[in-house]
Short mmCIF file of C-alpha atoms and ligand atoms in Angstrom, two decimals:
data_model
loop_
_atom_site.label_atom_id
_atom_site.label_comp_id
_atom_site.label_asym_id
_atom_site.label_seq_id
_atom_site.Cartn_x
_atom_site.Cartn_y
_atom_site.Cartn_z
CA MET A 1 15.32 -113.68 -50.88
CA THR A 2 14.32 -110.20 -51.98
CA GLN A 3 15.98 -107.32 -50.14
CA VAL A 4 13.71 -104.60 -48.78
CA SER A 5 14.71 -100.97 -48.19
CA PRO A 6 11.88 -99.06 -46.47
CA SER A 7 11.92 -95.37 -47.42
CA LEU A 8 12.06 -93.06 -44.41
CA LEU A 9 10.31 -90.35 -46.45
CA SER A 10 6.97 -91.86 -45.44
CA ALA A 11 7.85 -92.14 -41.72
CA ASP A 12 6.23 -90.00 -39.04
CA PHE A 13 8.92 -87.36 -38.42
CA GLY A 14 7.30 -86.35 -35.15
CA ARG A 15 7.91 -89.87 -33.88
CA LEU A 16 11.04 -90.76 -35.74
CA ASN A 17 12.52 -92.80 -32.88
CA ASP A 18 9.49 -95.09 -32.79
CA ASP A 19 9.72 -95.66 -36.55
CA LEU A 20 13.49 -96.30 -36.35
CA GLU A 21 12.94 -98.77 -33.49
CA MET A 22 10.40 -100.53 -35.73
CA ILE A 23 12.97 -100.65 -38.55
CA ASN A 24 15.59 -102.06 -36.17
CA ARG A 25 13.26 -104.88 -35.18
CA SER A 26 11.80 -105.46 -38.63
CA GLY A 27 14.38 -107.54 -40.47
CA ALA A 28 14.61 -104.84 -43.18
CA ASP A 29 17.82 -105.24 -45.20
CA LEU A 30 18.45 -101.52 -45.64
CA LEU A 31 16.97 -98.14 -44.70
CA HIS A 32 16.41 -95.89 -47.73
CA LEU A 33 17.09 -92.17 -47.19
CA ASP A 34 15.75 -89.83 -49.89
CA VAL A 35 17.63 -86.52 -50.08
CA MET A 36 15.95 -83.84 -52.25
CA ASP A 37 17.28 -80.37 -53.05
CA GLY A 38 14.34 -78.60 -54.72
CA VAL A 39 16.46 -78.27 -57.91
CA PHE A 40 16.98 -81.79 -59.28
CA VAL A 41 13.47 -82.66 -58.06
CA PRO A 42 10.54 -80.32 -57.27
CA ASN A 43 10.63 -80.99 -53.52
CA ILE A 44 12.94 -80.72 -50.48
CA SER A 45 13.18 -83.50 -47.92
CA PHE A 46 15.87 -83.66 -45.23
CA GLY A 47 19.62 -83.20 -44.94
CA PHE A 48 22.61 -84.15 -42.85
CA PRO A 49 21.42 -83.09 -39.36
CA VAL A 50 18.47 -85.47 -39.71
CA MET A 51 20.53 -88.24 -41.31
CA GLU A 52 23.17 -88.01 -38.55
CA ALA A 53 20.45 -88.52 -35.93
CA VAL A 54 19.04 -91.43 -37.97
CA ALA A 55 22.47 -93.03 -38.36
CA LYS A 56 22.95 -92.96 -34.57
CA ALA A 57 19.61 -94.60 -33.84
CA CYS A 58 19.47 -97.07 -36.72
CA ARG A 59 21.21 -100.48 -36.75
CA VAL A 60 20.14 -101.25 -40.32
CA PRO A 61 22.61 -100.33 -43.12
CA LEU A 62 21.80 -97.01 -44.78
CA ASP A 63 20.89 -96.74 -48.47
CA VAL A 64 21.30 -93.05 -49.33
CA HIS A 65 19.52 -91.87 -52.52
CA LEU A 66 20.65 -88.40 -53.52
CA MET A 67 18.11 -86.63 -55.73
CA ILE A 68 20.30 -83.53 -55.93
CA VAL A 69 22.54 -81.69 -58.40
CA GLU A 70 26.32 -82.09 -57.95
CA PRO A 71 26.00 -85.06 -55.58
CA GLN A 72 29.79 -85.63 -55.65
CA LYS A 73 30.21 -82.63 -53.33
CA PHE A 74 28.72 -84.65 -50.48
CA THR A 75 30.60 -87.97 -50.83
CA ALA A 76 32.68 -87.50 -47.66
CA GLN A 77 29.65 -86.44 -45.59
CA VAL A 78 27.63 -89.45 -46.71
CA ALA A 79 30.60 -91.72 -45.96
CA ALA A 80 30.84 -90.19 -42.46
CA LEU A 81 27.29 -91.41 -41.82
CA GLY A 82 28.62 -94.94 -42.25
CA ALA A 83 26.29 -95.47 -45.23
CA LYS A 84 26.46 -98.78 -47.12
CA TYR A 85 25.22 -97.37 -50.45
CA MET A 86 25.50 -93.90 -51.90
CA THR A 87 23.34 -93.58 -55.02
CA VAL A 88 23.59 -90.66 -57.42
CA HIS A 89 21.47 -89.88 -60.49
CA ALA A 90 23.13 -90.40 -63.87
CA GLU A 91 21.24 -87.30 -65.01
CA ALA A 92 22.95 -85.22 -62.30
CA CYS A 93 26.57 -86.34 -63.04
CA ILE A 94 28.57 -85.01 -65.96
CA HIS A 95 31.45 -87.34 -64.96
CA LEU A 96 29.53 -90.35 -63.75
CA ASP A 97 32.47 -92.80 -63.93
CA ARG A 98 34.60 -90.49 -61.80
CA VAL A 99 31.84 -89.98 -59.21
CA LEU A 100 31.25 -93.72 -58.85
CA HIS A 101 34.97 -94.28 -58.26
CA GLN A 102 34.99 -91.48 -55.66
CA ILE A 103 32.12 -93.19 -53.81
CA LYS A 104 34.00 -96.49 -53.76
CA ASP A 105 37.25 -94.82 -52.73
CA ALA A 106 35.32 -93.37 -49.79
CA GLY A 107 34.54 -96.93 -48.67
CA MET A 108 30.91 -97.17 -49.83
CA GLN A 109 29.09 -99.16 -52.48
CA ALA A 110 28.30 -97.06 -55.54
CA GLY A 111 24.75 -96.78 -56.89
CA VAL A 112 23.45 -95.11 -60.07
CA ALA A 113 19.80 -94.07 -60.35
CA LEU A 114 17.87 -93.50 -63.59
CA ASN A 115 14.66 -91.50 -63.93
CA PRO A 116 11.76 -93.27 -65.69
CA ALA A 117 12.47 -91.56 -69.06
CA THR A 118 16.25 -92.15 -69.00
CA PRO A 119 17.35 -95.06 -71.20
CA LEU A 120 19.39 -97.94 -69.83
CA SER A 121 22.24 -96.94 -72.17
CA ALA A 122 23.08 -94.27 -69.54
CA VAL A 123 24.62 -97.01 -67.38
CA GLU A 124 25.97 -99.29 -70.11
CA ASN A 125 29.53 -97.99 -69.73
CA VAL A 126 29.72 -98.05 -65.92
CA LEU A 127 28.53 -101.60 -65.28
CA ASP A 128 32.02 -102.62 -64.18
CA VAL A 129 32.11 -100.00 -61.42
CA ALA A 130 28.48 -99.72 -60.23
CA ASP A 131 27.38 -101.94 -57.33
CA LEU A 132 23.71 -101.02 -57.62
CA ILE A 133 21.46 -99.72 -60.39
CA LEU A 134 18.34 -97.96 -59.11
CA LEU A 135 15.46 -97.70 -61.58
CA MET A 136 12.92 -95.04 -60.61
CA SER A 137 9.40 -96.37 -61.14
CA VAL A 138 7.84 -92.96 -60.46
CA ASN A 139 9.10 -89.49 -61.31
CA PRO A 140 11.23 -88.70 -58.24
CA GLY A 141 10.22 -86.07 -55.71
CA PHE A 142 7.28 -87.50 -53.79
CA GLY A 143 6.17 -90.65 -51.99
CA GLY A 144 2.85 -92.31 -52.67
CA GLN A 145 2.78 -92.01 -56.47
CA LYS A 146 1.45 -94.54 -58.97
CA PHE A 147 3.85 -97.16 -60.33
CA ILE A 148 4.95 -96.64 -63.95
CA GLU A 149 4.28 -99.99 -65.71
CA ASN A 150 7.10 -99.61 -68.27
CA THR A 151 9.52 -100.26 -65.38
CA ILE A 152 8.81 -104.00 -65.65
CA ASN A 153 10.22 -104.09 -69.23
CA LYS A 154 13.13 -101.94 -68.12
CA VAL A 155 14.01 -104.43 -65.34
CA THR A 156 13.87 -107.36 -67.76
CA LYS A 157 16.24 -105.55 -70.14
CA LEU A 158 18.59 -104.45 -67.36
CA ARG A 159 18.77 -108.03 -66.01
CA CYS A 160 19.93 -109.17 -69.49
CA MET A 161 22.46 -106.34 -69.73
CA LEU A 162 23.96 -107.19 -66.34
CA ASP A 163 24.09 -110.91 -67.06
CA GLU A 164 25.73 -110.33 -70.48
CA ALA A 165 28.31 -107.98 -68.91
CA GLY A 166 28.98 -110.42 -66.06
CA SER A 167 28.10 -107.62 -63.63
CA LYS A 168 27.24 -108.39 -60.01
CA ALA A 169 25.39 -105.06 -59.57
CA VAL A 170 22.04 -105.41 -57.87
CA ILE A 171 18.85 -103.95 -59.34
CA GLU A 172 16.87 -101.70 -56.96
CA ILE A 173 13.42 -100.33 -57.76
CA ASP A 174 12.00 -97.17 -56.17
CA GLY A 175 8.46 -95.85 -56.33
CA GLY A 176 4.97 -97.31 -56.14
CA VAL A 177 6.16 -100.66 -54.80
CA ASN A 178 3.47 -102.78 -53.16
CA GLY A 179 2.69 -106.51 -52.98
CA ASP A 180 1.45 -106.64 -56.56
CA THR A 181 4.09 -104.49 -58.29
CA GLY A 182 6.77 -105.99 -56.04
CA ALA A 183 5.97 -109.57 -57.08
CA ARG A 184 6.10 -108.62 -60.77
CA LEU A 185 9.36 -106.69 -60.31
CA VAL A 186 11.01 -109.64 -58.57
CA ALA A 187 9.81 -111.98 -61.34
CA ALA A 188 11.44 -109.63 -63.87
CA GLY A 189 14.77 -109.71 -61.99
CA ALA A 190 14.72 -107.01 -59.30
CA ASP A 191 16.91 -107.65 -56.21
CA VAL A 192 16.05 -104.74 -53.87
CA LEU A 193 12.63 -103.15 -53.37
CA VAL A 194 12.30 -99.65 -51.91
CA ALA A 195 8.90 -99.13 -50.28
CA GLY A 196 7.71 -95.96 -48.55
CA SER A 197 3.97 -95.51 -48.24
CA TYR A 198 3.27 -99.24 -48.57
CA VAL A 199 5.35 -99.99 -45.46
CA PHE A 200 4.79 -96.93 -43.27
CA GLY A 201 1.10 -96.67 -44.19
CA ALA A 202 0.45 -100.30 -43.30
CA SER A 203 -1.34 -101.29 -40.09
CA ASP A 204 1.50 -103.76 -39.50
CA PRO A 205 4.72 -102.39 -41.10
CA ILE A 206 6.89 -105.29 -39.84
CA ALA A 207 4.59 -107.88 -41.40
CA THR A 208 4.54 -105.81 -44.62
CA ILE A 209 8.36 -105.78 -44.76
CA ALA A 210 8.36 -109.56 -44.21
CA GLN A 211 5.78 -110.00 -46.98
CA LEU A 212 7.97 -108.08 -49.45
CA ARG A 213 11.10 -109.97 -48.40
CA ALA A 214 9.34 -113.26 -49.12
CA LEU A 215 8.55 -112.33 -52.75
C1 DX5 B 1 10.58 -90.79 -54.60
C2 DX5 B 1 11.53 -91.41 -53.61
C3 DX5 B 1 11.06 -92.73 -53.10
C4 DX5 B 1 9.78 -92.67 -52.31
C5 DX5 B 1 9.02 -93.92 -52.58
O1 DX5 B 1 11.12 -89.65 -55.10
O2 DX5 B 1 12.81 -91.64 -54.21
O3 DX5 B 1 12.06 -93.43 -52.37
O4 DX5 B 1 9.97 -92.50 -50.93
O5 DX5 B 1 7.76 -93.82 -51.99
P1 DX5 B 1 6.60 -94.83 -52.32
O6 DX5 B 1 7.07 -96.22 -51.99
O7 DX5 B 1 5.50 -94.36 -51.43
O8 DX5 B 1 6.28 -94.68 -53.80
ZN1 ZN B 2 14.41 -93.09 -53.22
#
């Protein structure tokens, strides 16, 4: 079964408790939290005060995606949330191998994200330590953008790389996921689908999560 990680970025922040209650009842596998710093990406989202409140109210494991420079500075704070995954961008880490080990030493699963233009070779030498590879299928910074088609080829290639390396890392895709792109991503080898606007903009978000999980 495909894992689904709804992205809180598209939730209604004025009614966050209602949306978190929906997530708790939905059967979602993870809750995706997009942290933006206005430097690594051209937007700012939310930080620890909001994530601490979310962590208290949410019974679904947290999938924290840091779109920030120097993400290693925040490893202990993300661990204190009780997060399952902490994902950092390869483009933001000079010492990526060290950062991934720090995340694991802090008791979390380590994820590496790649922007659409970043080649898969950026993760080739950390496949033994990464638990999750996140391929961005839009340029990060905003929800509701159009899916970049080249991602399908990238997933196919990454699946081969992981299989050849004997890696158990899961492939997560983030950006422009809907029923159509989701089905094609899963066919290409994706394990985890992040979906923001498709889930929170749906008339029935719980049914939409179930639809993606069944792909
Ligand atoms: C984009 C974020 C995504 C975003 C996805 O920078 O990393 O997680 O919320 O939103 P949709 O699913 O609407 O493209
Ligand atoms: Zn994300």
